[in-house]
């Protein structure tokens, strides 16, 4: 009987530690999602305000790498600045599709919805994007992204 009680205590402790680890993973993911959502909200607002500076200086690391659908790569904020100067002013919505985080590194697949200003004559469009993230001194920063035209099917999830 004493051995059975010890075995039950050991099994209970193991189950509790597994549950706490799983819970910590969920909390880590939810915290990451919340913090990058704040970055996405800031980016959406900067587009709305026709102001690329918050995007360039509070979203991306200085050594950001961005690759567009044609395969052009823009490295660093200075190379990315002309791209944002060209497209700023559109209405943008960013919706996470699949998110992963482990410690101070994470990534997020998103649908990136763009509604150009009416005067541009352009139709709204969507990109499938992958943002790469790193937490530095407690704050999440994007190392960059890759994007292609299209939209993830969120209904199938």
PDB file of C-alpha atoms in Angstrom:
ATOM      1  CA  UNK A   1       0.000   0.000   0.000  1.00  0.00           C
ATOM      2  CA  UNK A   2       2.843   2.393   0.859  1.00  0.00           C
ATOM      3  CA  UNK A   3       4.479   1.707  -2.527  1.00  0.00           C
ATOM      4  CA  UNK A   4       1.152   2.317  -4.309  1.00  0.00           C
ATOM      5  CA  UNK A   5       0.689   5.701  -2.553  1.00  0.00           C
ATOM      6  CA  UNK A   6       4.256   6.714  -3.465  1.00  0.00           C
ATOM      7  CA  UNK A   7       3.675   5.676  -7.073  1.00  0.00           C
ATOM      8  CA  UNK A   8       0.423   7.666  -7.196  1.00  0.00           C
ATOM      9  CA  UNK A   9       2.144  10.749  -5.738  1.00  0.00           C
ATOM     10  CA  UNK A  10       4.938  10.441  -8.303  1.00  0.00           C
ATOM     11  CA  UNK A  11       2.440  10.003 -11.150  1.00  0.00           C
ATOM     12  CA  UNK A  12       0.417  13.001  -9.922  1.00  0.00           C
ATOM     13  CA  UNK A  13       3.543  15.159  -9.715  1.00  0.00           C
ATOM     14  CA  UNK A  14       4.551  14.098 -13.235  1.00  0.00           C
ATOM     15  CA  UNK A  15       1.084  14.884 -14.615  1.00  0.00           C
ATOM     16  CA  UNK A  16       1.083  18.270 -12.893  1.00  0.00           C
ATOM     17  CA  UNK A  17       4.501  19.162 -14.324  1.00  0.00           C
ATOM     18  CA  UNK A  18       3.403  18.111 -17.824  1.00  0.00           C
ATOM     19  CA  UNK A  19       0.218  20.174 -17.449  1.00  0.00           C
ATOM     20  CA  UNK A  20       2.166  23.203 -16.229  1.00  0.00           C
ATOM     21  CA  UNK A  21       4.608  22.883 -19.151  1.00  0.00           C
ATOM     22  CA  UNK A  22       1.743  22.694 -21.622  1.00  0.00           C
ATOM     23  CA  UNK A  23       0.089  25.651 -19.903  1.00  0.00           C
ATOM     24  CA  UNK A  24       3.330  27.640 -20.063  1.00  0.00           C
ATOM     25  CA  UNK A  25       3.511  26.933 -23.802  1.00  0.00           C
ATOM     26  CA  UNK A  26      -0.045  28.177 -24.277  1.00  0.00           C
ATOM     27  CA  UNK A  27       0.663  31.275 -22.177  1.00  0.00           C
ATOM     28  CA  UNK A  28       3.864  31.922 -24.147  1.00  0.00           C
ATOM     29  CA  UNK A  29       1.957  31.702 -27.436  1.00  0.00           C
ATOM     30  CA  UNK A  30      -0.926  33.880 -26.237  1.00  0.00           C
ATOM     31  CA  UNK A  31       1.466  36.494 -24.865  1.00  0.00           C
ATOM     32  CA  UNK A  32       3.395  36.526 -28.153  1.00  0.00           C
ATOM     33  CA  UNK A  33       0.169  36.852 -30.160  1.00  0.00           C
ATOM     34  CA  UNK A  34      -0.977  39.771 -27.989  1.00  0.00           C
ATOM     35  CA  UNK A  35       2.344  41.606 -28.223  1.00  0.00           C
ATOM     36  CA  UNK A  36       2.715  41.253 -31.994  1.00  0.00           C
ATOM     37  CA  UNK A  37      -0.953  42.228 -32.379  1.00  0.00           C
ATOM     38  CA  UNK A  38      -0.002  45.538 -30.747  1.00  0.00           C
ATOM     39  CA  UNK A  39       2.762  45.913 -33.349  1.00  0.00           C
ATOM     40  CA  UNK A  40       0.288  45.107 -36.146  1.00  0.00           C
ATOM     41  CA  UNK A  41      -2.179  47.666 -34.742  1.00  0.00           C
ATOM     42  CA  UNK A  42       0.589  50.280 -34.753  1.00  0.00           C
ATOM     43  CA  UNK A  43       1.499  49.378 -38.343  1.00  0.00           C
ATOM     44  CA  UNK A  44      -2.145  49.594 -39.469  1.00  0.00           C
ATOM     45  CA  UNK A  45      -2.497  52.995 -37.779  1.00  0.00           C
ATOM     46  CA  UNK A  46       0.713  54.260 -39.405  1.00  0.00           C
ATOM     47  CA  UNK A  47      -0.686  53.313 -42.823  1.00  0.00           C
ATOM     48  CA  UNK A  48      -3.940  55.075 -41.956  1.00  0.00           C
ATOM     49  CA  UNK A  49      -2.005  58.167 -40.816  1.00  0.00           C
ATOM     50  CA  UNK A  50       0.122  58.146 -43.975  1.00  0.00           C
ATOM     51  CA  UNK A  51       3.256  57.996 -41.779  1.00  0.00           C
ATOM     52  CA  UNK A  52       5.878  55.287 -42.462  1.00  0.00           C
ATOM     53  CA  UNK A  53       8.182  56.318 -39.572  1.00  0.00           C
ATOM     54  CA  UNK A  54       6.549  54.208 -36.821  1.00  0.00           C
ATOM     55  CA  UNK A  55       6.695  51.181 -39.122  1.00  0.00           C
ATOM     56  CA  UNK A  56      10.321  51.715 -40.022  1.00  0.00           C
ATOM     57  CA  UNK A  57      11.544  52.585 -36.518  1.00  0.00           C
ATOM     58  CA  UNK A  58       9.213  50.714 -34.123  1.00  0.00           C
ATOM     59  CA  UNK A  59       8.235  47.587 -36.083  1.00  0.00           C
ATOM     60  CA  UNK A  60      11.395  46.525 -37.938  1.00  0.00           C
ATOM     61  CA  UNK A  61      14.936  46.028 -36.714  1.00  0.00           C
ATOM     62  CA  UNK A  62      17.483  48.230 -38.457  1.00  0.00           C
ATOM     63  CA  UNK A  63      18.859  45.218 -40.351  1.00  0.00           C
ATOM     64  CA  UNK A  64      15.408  44.142 -41.648  1.00  0.00           C
ATOM     65  CA  UNK A  65      15.212  41.932 -44.755  1.00  0.00           C
ATOM     66  CA  UNK A  66      12.106  42.087 -46.951  1.00  0.00           C
ATOM     67  CA  UNK A  67      11.552  40.036 -50.103  1.00  0.00           C
ATOM     68  CA  UNK A  68       8.704  40.944 -52.459  1.00  0.00           C
ATOM     69  CA  UNK A  69       6.752  38.734 -54.902  1.00  0.00           C
ATOM     70  CA  UNK A  70       9.148  39.533 -57.761  1.00  0.00           C
ATOM     71  CA  UNK A  71      12.107  38.341 -55.701  1.00  0.00           C
ATOM     72  CA  UNK A  72      13.532  41.805 -54.974  1.00  0.00           C
ATOM     73  CA  UNK A  73      15.185  41.996 -51.593  1.00  0.00           C
ATOM     74  CA  UNK A  74      15.362  45.170 -49.510  1.00  0.00           C
ATOM     75  CA  UNK A  75      17.900  45.067 -46.676  1.00  0.00           C
ATOM     76  CA  UNK A  76      17.898  47.580 -43.850  1.00  0.00           C
ATOM     77  CA  UNK A  77      15.502  50.380 -43.030  1.00  0.00           C
ATOM     78  CA  UNK A  78      17.085  52.718 -45.592  1.00  0.00           C
ATOM     79  CA  UNK A  79      16.318  50.318 -48.466  1.00  0.00           C
ATOM     80  CA  UNK A  80      12.823  49.672 -47.126  1.00  0.00           C
ATOM     81  CA  UNK A  81      11.970  53.375 -46.705  1.00  0.00           C
ATOM     82  CA  UNK A  82      11.306  54.077 -50.451  1.00  0.00           C
ATOM     83  CA  UNK A  83       9.011  51.041 -50.617  1.00  0.00           C
ATOM     84  CA  UNK A  84       6.921  52.377 -47.731  1.00  0.00           C
ATOM     85  CA  UNK A  85       6.969  55.920 -49.094  1.00  0.00           C
ATOM     86  CA  UNK A  86       5.428  54.516 -52.284  1.00  0.00           C
ATOM     87  CA  UNK A  87       2.631  52.496 -50.655  1.00  0.00           C
ATOM     88  CA  UNK A  88       1.841  54.458 -47.484  1.00  0.00           C
ATOM     89  CA  UNK A  89      -1.673  55.889 -47.303  1.00  0.00           C
ATOM     90  CA  UNK A  90      -3.470  52.640 -48.066  1.00  0.00           C
ATOM     91  CA  UNK A  91      -5.771  51.107 -45.487  1.00  0.00           C
ATOM     92  CA  UNK A  92      -4.208  47.917 -44.155  1.00  0.00           C
ATOM     93  CA  UNK A  93      -5.529  45.057 -42.033  1.00  0.00           C
ATOM     94  CA  UNK A  94      -3.284  42.275 -40.767  1.00  0.00           C
ATOM     95  CA  UNK A  95      -4.824  38.988 -39.630  1.00  0.00           C
ATOM     96  CA  UNK A  96      -2.710  36.218 -38.174  1.00  0.00           C
ATOM     97  CA  UNK A  97      -3.151  32.792 -39.705  1.00  0.00           C
ATOM     98  CA  UNK A  98      -0.571  30.509 -38.047  1.00  0.00           C
ATOM     99  CA  UNK A  99       1.702  31.622 -35.242  1.00  0.00           C
ATOM    100  CA  UNK A 100       4.662  29.925 -33.568  1.00  0.00           C
ATOM    101  CA  UNK A 101       6.925  31.059 -30.745  1.00  0.00           C
ATOM    102  CA  UNK A 102       9.695  29.445 -28.740  1.00  0.00           C
ATOM    103  CA  UNK A 103      11.528  31.588 -26.232  1.00  0.00           C
ATOM    104  CA  UNK A 104      12.696  34.818 -27.860  1.00  0.00           C
ATOM    105  CA  UNK A 105      12.025  33.756 -31.469  1.00  0.00           C
ATOM    106  CA  UNK A 106       8.763  33.458 -33.356  1.00  0.00           C
ATOM    107  CA  UNK A 107       7.079  33.737 -36.706  1.00  0.00           C
ATOM    108  CA  UNK A 108       3.627  34.573 -37.898  1.00  0.00           C
ATOM    109  CA  UNK A 109       1.918  33.728 -41.187  1.00  0.00           C
ATOM    110  CA  UNK A 110      -0.666  36.418 -41.913  1.00  0.00           C
ATOM    111  CA  UNK A 111      -3.164  37.677 -44.445  1.00  0.00           C
ATOM    112  CA  UNK A 112      -2.185  41.269 -45.240  1.00  0.00           C
ATOM    113  CA  UNK A 113      -5.198  43.113 -46.674  1.00  0.00           C
ATOM    114  CA  UNK A 114      -4.540  46.333 -48.589  1.00  0.00           C
ATOM    115  CA  UNK A 115      -7.149  48.843 -49.724  1.00  0.00           C
ATOM    116  CA  UNK A 116      -5.399  51.528 -51.802  1.00  0.00           C
ATOM    117  CA  UNK A 117      -6.678  55.121 -51.706  1.00  0.00           C
ATOM    118  CA  UNK A 118      -9.637  55.604 -54.079  1.00  0.00           C
ATOM    119  CA  UNK A 119      -7.748  58.198 -56.098  1.00  0.00           C
ATOM    120  CA  UNK A 120      -5.100  55.589 -56.981  1.00  0.00           C
ATOM    121  CA  UNK A 121      -7.596  53.666 -59.096  1.00  0.00           C
ATOM    122  CA  UNK A 122      -6.152  50.394 -57.748  1.00  0.00           C
ATOM    123  CA  UNK A 123      -8.334  47.553 -56.515  1.00  0.00           C
ATOM    124  CA  UNK A 124      -7.915  46.062 -53.022  1.00  0.00           C
ATOM    125  CA  UNK A 125      -5.541  43.106 -52.797  1.00  0.00           C
ATOM    126  CA  UNK A 126      -4.200  40.580 -50.290  1.00  0.00           C
ATOM    127  CA  UNK A 127      -0.768  39.158 -49.571  1.00  0.00           C
ATOM    128  CA  UNK A 128       0.169  35.956 -47.778  1.00  0.00           C
ATOM    129  CA  UNK A 129       3.035  37.096 -45.558  1.00  0.00           C
ATOM    130  CA  UNK A 130       5.509  35.556 -43.181  1.00  0.00           C
ATOM    131  CA  UNK A 131       6.850  37.838 -40.442  1.00  0.00           C
ATOM    132  CA  UNK A 132       9.960  36.764 -38.527  1.00  0.00           C
ATOM    133  CA  UNK A 133      10.194  37.985 -34.926  1.00  0.00           C
ATOM    134  CA  UNK A 134      12.777  38.259 -32.157  1.00  0.00           C
ATOM    135  CA  UNK A 135      12.267  39.502 -28.612  1.00  0.00           C
ATOM    136  CA  UNK A 136      15.037  41.899 -27.638  1.00  0.00           C
ATOM    137  CA  UNK A 137      15.079  43.416 -24.142  1.00  0.00           C
ATOM    138  CA  UNK A 138      11.453  42.353 -23.677  1.00  0.00           C
ATOM    139  CA  UNK A 139      10.134  43.856 -26.934  1.00  0.00           C
ATOM    140  CA  UNK A 140       9.279  41.987 -30.132  1.00  0.00           C
ATOM    141  CA  UNK A 141      10.921  43.249 -33.342  1.00  0.00           C
ATOM    142  CA  UNK A 142      10.451  42.046 -36.900  1.00  0.00           C
ATOM    143  CA  UNK A 143      13.560  40.862 -38.716  1.00  0.00           C
ATOM    144  CA  UNK A 144      11.553  41.056 -41.908  1.00  0.00           C
ATOM    145  CA  UNK A 145       9.140  39.281 -44.155  1.00  0.00           C
ATOM    146  CA  UNK A 146       8.439  37.498 -47.388  1.00  0.00           C
ATOM    147  CA  UNK A 147       5.155  37.919 -49.219  1.00  0.00           C
ATOM    148  CA  UNK A 148       3.248  36.718 -52.254  1.00  0.00           C
ATOM    149  CA  UNK A 149      -0.184  37.572 -53.668  1.00  0.00           C
ATOM    150  CA  UNK A 150      -2.995  35.481 -52.256  1.00  0.00           C
ATOM    151  CA  UNK A 151      -4.886  34.706 -49.091  1.00  0.00           C
ATOM    152  CA  UNK A 152      -4.774  31.882 -46.578  1.00  0.00           C
ATOM    153  CA  UNK A 153      -8.078  30.057 -46.300  1.00  0.00           C
ATOM    154  CA  UNK A 154      -9.007  30.679 -42.692  1.00  0.00           C
ATOM    155  CA  UNK A 155     -12.348  28.848 -43.126  1.00  0.00           C
ATOM    156  CA  UNK A 156     -10.531  25.506 -43.520  1.00  0.00           C
ATOM    157  CA  UNK A 157      -8.898  25.761 -40.098  1.00  0.00           C
TER     158      UNK A 157
END
